[in-house]
GROMACS .gro file of C-alpha atoms in nm:
model
  178
    1MET     CA    1  -1.709  -1.662  -0.808
    2ALA     CA    2  -1.662  -1.501  -0.441
    3ILE     CA    3  -1.324  -1.612  -0.400
    4LYS     CA    4  -1.216  -1.444  -0.754
    5PHE     CA    5  -1.442  -1.146  -0.675
    6LEU     CA    6  -1.244  -1.101  -0.328
    7LEU     CA    7  -0.931  -1.147  -0.500
    8VAL     CA    8  -1.005  -0.912  -0.768
    9LEU     CA    9  -1.095  -0.655  -0.511
   10VAL     CA   10  -0.771  -0.698  -0.310
   11THR     CA   11  -0.583  -0.632  -0.639
   12LEU     CA   12  -0.767  -0.336  -0.731
   13PHE     CA   13  -0.706  -0.194  -0.383
   14THR     CA   14  -0.293  -0.290  -0.393
   15GLY     CA   15  -0.294  -0.139  -0.701
   16MET     CA   16  -0.427   0.193  -0.579
   17ILE     CA   17  -0.220   0.181  -0.259
   18ALA     CA   18   0.080   0.106  -0.459
   19GLY     CA   19   0.002   0.406  -0.765
   20LEU     CA   20  -0.088   0.594  -0.479
   21PHE     CA   21   0.309   0.553  -0.334
   22TYR     CA   22   0.467   0.547  -0.691
   23ALA     CA   23   0.285   0.922  -0.765
   24TYR     CA   24   0.476   1.050  -0.455
   25SER     CA   25   0.778   0.909  -0.558
   26CYS     CA   26   0.791   1.019  -0.877
   27SER     CA   27   0.585   1.340  -0.865
   28VAL     CA   28   0.480   1.457  -0.555
   29ASN     CA   29   0.822   1.439  -0.358
   30LEU     CA   30   1.004   1.569  -0.642
   31GLY     CA   31   0.781   1.898  -0.674
   32LEU     CA   32   0.762   1.951  -0.330
   33GLY     CA   33   1.154   1.913  -0.290
   34ARG     CA   34   1.158   2.240  -0.458
   35LEU     CA   35   0.989   2.438  -0.237
   36SER     CA   36   1.125   2.642   0.036
   37ASP     CA   37   1.184   2.489   0.361
   38PRO     CA   38   0.867   2.681   0.540
   39GLU     CA   39   0.679   2.595   0.196
   40TYR     CA   40   0.776   2.233   0.215
   41LEU     CA   41   0.706   2.164   0.577
   42LYS     CA   42   0.356   2.343   0.550
   43ALA     CA   43   0.272   2.166   0.252
   44MET     CA   44   0.355   1.835   0.427
   45GLN     CA   45   0.143   1.907   0.719
   46SER     CA   46  -0.180   2.006   0.501
   47ILE     CA   47  -0.106   1.673   0.301
   48ASN     CA   48  -0.081   1.448   0.577
   49ARG     CA   49  -0.392   1.539   0.753
   50ALA     CA   50  -0.559   1.573   0.405
   51ILE     CA   51  -0.489   1.177   0.297
   52LEU     CA   52  -0.643   1.080   0.652
   53ASN     CA   53  -0.993   1.027   0.492
   54PRO     CA   54  -1.239   0.755   0.379
   55TRP     CA   55  -1.079   0.678   0.062
   56PHE     CA   56  -0.734   0.602   0.148
   57PHE     CA   57  -0.856   0.475   0.433
   58THR     CA   58  -1.085   0.190   0.285
   59SER     CA   59  -0.796   0.118   0.021
   60PHE     CA   60  -0.496   0.074   0.288
   61PHE     CA   61  -0.705  -0.078   0.541
   62GLY     CA   62  -0.908  -0.297   0.315
   63VAL     CA   63  -0.585  -0.461   0.147
   64LEU     CA   64  -0.477  -0.553   0.491
   65LEU     CA   65  -0.826  -0.694   0.623
   66LEU     CA   66  -0.897  -0.863   0.243
   67LEU     CA   67  -0.529  -1.042   0.200
   68PRO     CA   68  -0.580  -1.262   0.547
   69ILE     CA   69  -0.939  -1.331   0.420
   70SER     CA   70  -0.844  -1.392   0.041
   71ALA     CA   71  -0.581  -1.670   0.195
   72TRP     CA   72  -0.840  -1.817   0.397
   73PHE     CA   73  -1.032  -1.892   0.114
   74THR     CA   74  -0.780  -2.003  -0.129
   75TYR     CA   75  -0.666  -2.258   0.078
   76GLY     CA   76  -0.725  -2.583   0.003
   77ARG     CA   77  -0.968  -2.504  -0.275
   78PHE     CA   78  -0.678  -2.445  -0.546
   79ASP     CA   79  -0.337  -2.545  -0.601
   80HIS     CA   80  -0.175  -2.449  -0.313
   81SER     CA   81   0.036  -2.218  -0.528
   82VAL     CA   82  -0.261  -1.955  -0.523
   83PHE     CA   83  -0.287  -1.972  -0.116
   84TYR     CA   84   0.111  -1.900  -0.090
   85LEU     CA   85   0.092  -1.615  -0.345
   86VAL     CA   86  -0.183  -1.449  -0.140
   87ILE     CA   87   0.039  -1.519   0.166
   88ALA     CA   88   0.368  -1.357   0.021
   89ALA     CA   89   0.124  -1.055  -0.073
   90LEU     CA   90   0.010  -1.083   0.267
   91ALA     CA   91   0.360  -1.085   0.410
   92ILE     CA   92   0.490  -0.840   0.183
   93CYS     CA   93   0.182  -0.604   0.248
   94ALA     CA   94   0.199  -0.628   0.614
   95ILE     CA   95   0.612  -0.547   0.684
   96GLY     CA   96   0.683  -0.348   0.361
   97VAL     CA   97   0.365  -0.116   0.302
   98PHE     CA   98   0.177  -0.122   0.684
   99GLY     CA   99   0.467  -0.179   0.896
  100VAL     CA  100   0.701   0.087   0.734
  101THR     CA  101   0.375   0.292   0.730
  102VAL     CA  102   0.298   0.259   1.081
  103PHE     CA  103   0.627   0.217   1.237
  104GLY     CA  104   0.805   0.494   0.998
  105ASN     CA  105   0.622   0.756   0.824
  106VAL     CA  106   0.327   0.813   1.073
  107PRO     CA  107   0.554   0.894   1.356
  108LEU     CA  108   0.748   1.140   1.100
  109ASN     CA  109   0.394   1.264   0.998
  110GLU     CA  110   0.291   1.318   1.392
  111ALA     CA  111   0.646   1.494   1.478
  112LEU     CA  112   0.568   1.739   1.161
  113ASP     CA  113   0.212   1.801   1.278
  114LYS     CA  114   0.289   1.900   1.646
  115ILE     CA  115   0.535   2.208   1.493
  116ASP     CA  116   0.405   2.537   1.481
  117LEU     CA  117   0.558   2.670   1.180
  118GLY     CA  118   0.467   3.028   1.259
  119SER     CA  119   0.614   3.015   1.616
  120ILE     CA  120   0.995   2.873   1.504
  121THR     CA  121   1.291   3.049   1.372
  122MET     CA  122   1.413   2.971   0.994
  123GLU     CA  123   1.688   2.779   1.129
  124GLU     CA  124   1.464   2.553   1.318
  125ILE     CA  125   1.265   2.498   1.023
  126LYS     CA  126   1.564   2.416   0.798
  127ARG     CA  127   1.667   2.162   1.088
  128GLN     CA  128   1.307   2.014   1.072
  129ARG     CA  129   1.318   1.965   0.701
  130LYS     CA  130   1.626   1.772   0.754
  131ILE     CA  131   1.498   1.585   0.989
  132PHE     CA  132   1.185   1.516   0.808
  133GLU     CA  133   1.237   1.491   0.419
  134ASN     CA  134   1.523   1.249   0.360
  135PRO     CA  135   1.390   1.006   0.617
  136TRP     CA  136   1.034   1.017   0.499
  137ASN     CA  137   1.126   0.980   0.111
  138ARG     CA  138   1.336   0.682   0.180
  139LEU     CA  139   1.049   0.496   0.367
  140ASN     CA  140   0.825   0.591   0.083
  141LEU     CA  141   1.046   0.445  -0.157
  142ILE     CA  142   1.049   0.106   0.052
  143ARG     CA  143   0.678   0.111   0.077
  144THR     CA  144   0.650   0.179  -0.297
  145LEU     CA  145   0.886  -0.054  -0.385
  146ALA     CA  146   0.658  -0.331  -0.122
  147ALA     CA  147   0.341  -0.214  -0.278
  148ILE     CA  148   0.416  -0.260  -0.645
  149ALA     CA  149   0.571  -0.594  -0.499
  150THR     CA  150   0.221  -0.694  -0.320
  151PHE     CA  151   0.010  -0.575  -0.649
  152VAL     CA  152   0.239  -0.821  -0.898
  153VAL     CA  153   0.193  -1.088  -0.663
  154THR     CA  154  -0.191  -1.077  -0.634
  155VAL     CA  155  -0.219  -0.999  -0.999
  156LEU     CA  156  -0.029  -1.343  -1.007
  157ALA     CA  157  -0.249  -1.500  -0.772
  158LEU     CA  158  -0.544  -1.385  -1.013
  159ILE     CA  159  -0.368  -1.552  -1.307
  160LYS     CA  160  -0.276  -1.902  -1.119
  161MET     CA  161  -0.631  -1.885  -1.022
  162LYS     CA  162  -0.762  -1.876  -1.397
  163MET     CA  163  -0.504  -2.079  -1.522
  164GLU     CA  164  -0.620  -2.398  -1.261
  165LYS     CA  165  -0.977  -2.305  -1.301
  166ARG     CA  166  -0.918  -2.350  -1.678
  167SER     CA  167  -0.749  -2.690  -1.640
  168HIS     CA  168  -1.018  -2.838  -1.399
  169ASN     CA  169  -1.266  -2.728  -1.642
  170ARG     CA  170  -1.061  -2.902  -1.926
  171ASN     CA  171  -1.086  -3.228  -1.704
  172LEU     CA  172  -1.438  -3.226  -1.615
  173PRO     CA  173  -1.643  -3.490  -1.817
  174ALA     CA  174  -1.849  -3.321  -2.120
  175ASN     CA  175  -2.180  -3.356  -1.926
  176SER     CA  176  -2.064  -3.241  -1.549
  177SER     CA  177  -2.218  -2.926  -1.463
  178ASP     CA  178  -1.909  -2.845  -1.252
   0.00000   0.00000   0.00000
């Protein structure tokens, strides 16, 4: 029961992260893209500061914490496919979501945060947007796809776990309490 709860929780967190990145890809970034250069940079600075909150950290780092724990608990307890699905989700998430965020989006966010928009020229603002916007959006697309893939794989692990449980219960003798 604890294993199932753990996998449901990590699936929920992966879905939340996938939804967040998806919302950015299909609406937030499109809306921000319509802003003038100074408005765009100011909005991104504000968003990048605001997202650093306990709600985001719980789901984002929760996935990274719960996936290895889920792998540990599924190893040897189910058909190896459940374990391998969790390991696949962990690899996709660690590289495609966490890695891209930490080594791609975060450095761009930090560089943007250091810019004092009130003290630079319009030409420099335009240049800074060019440096930031397209690379950030490309990286966000990569992590969005990776987060969706992570979610799908954790859902498949849950389904496989449920199927194995049903198969196991059908094979028990009628008087068994397992």
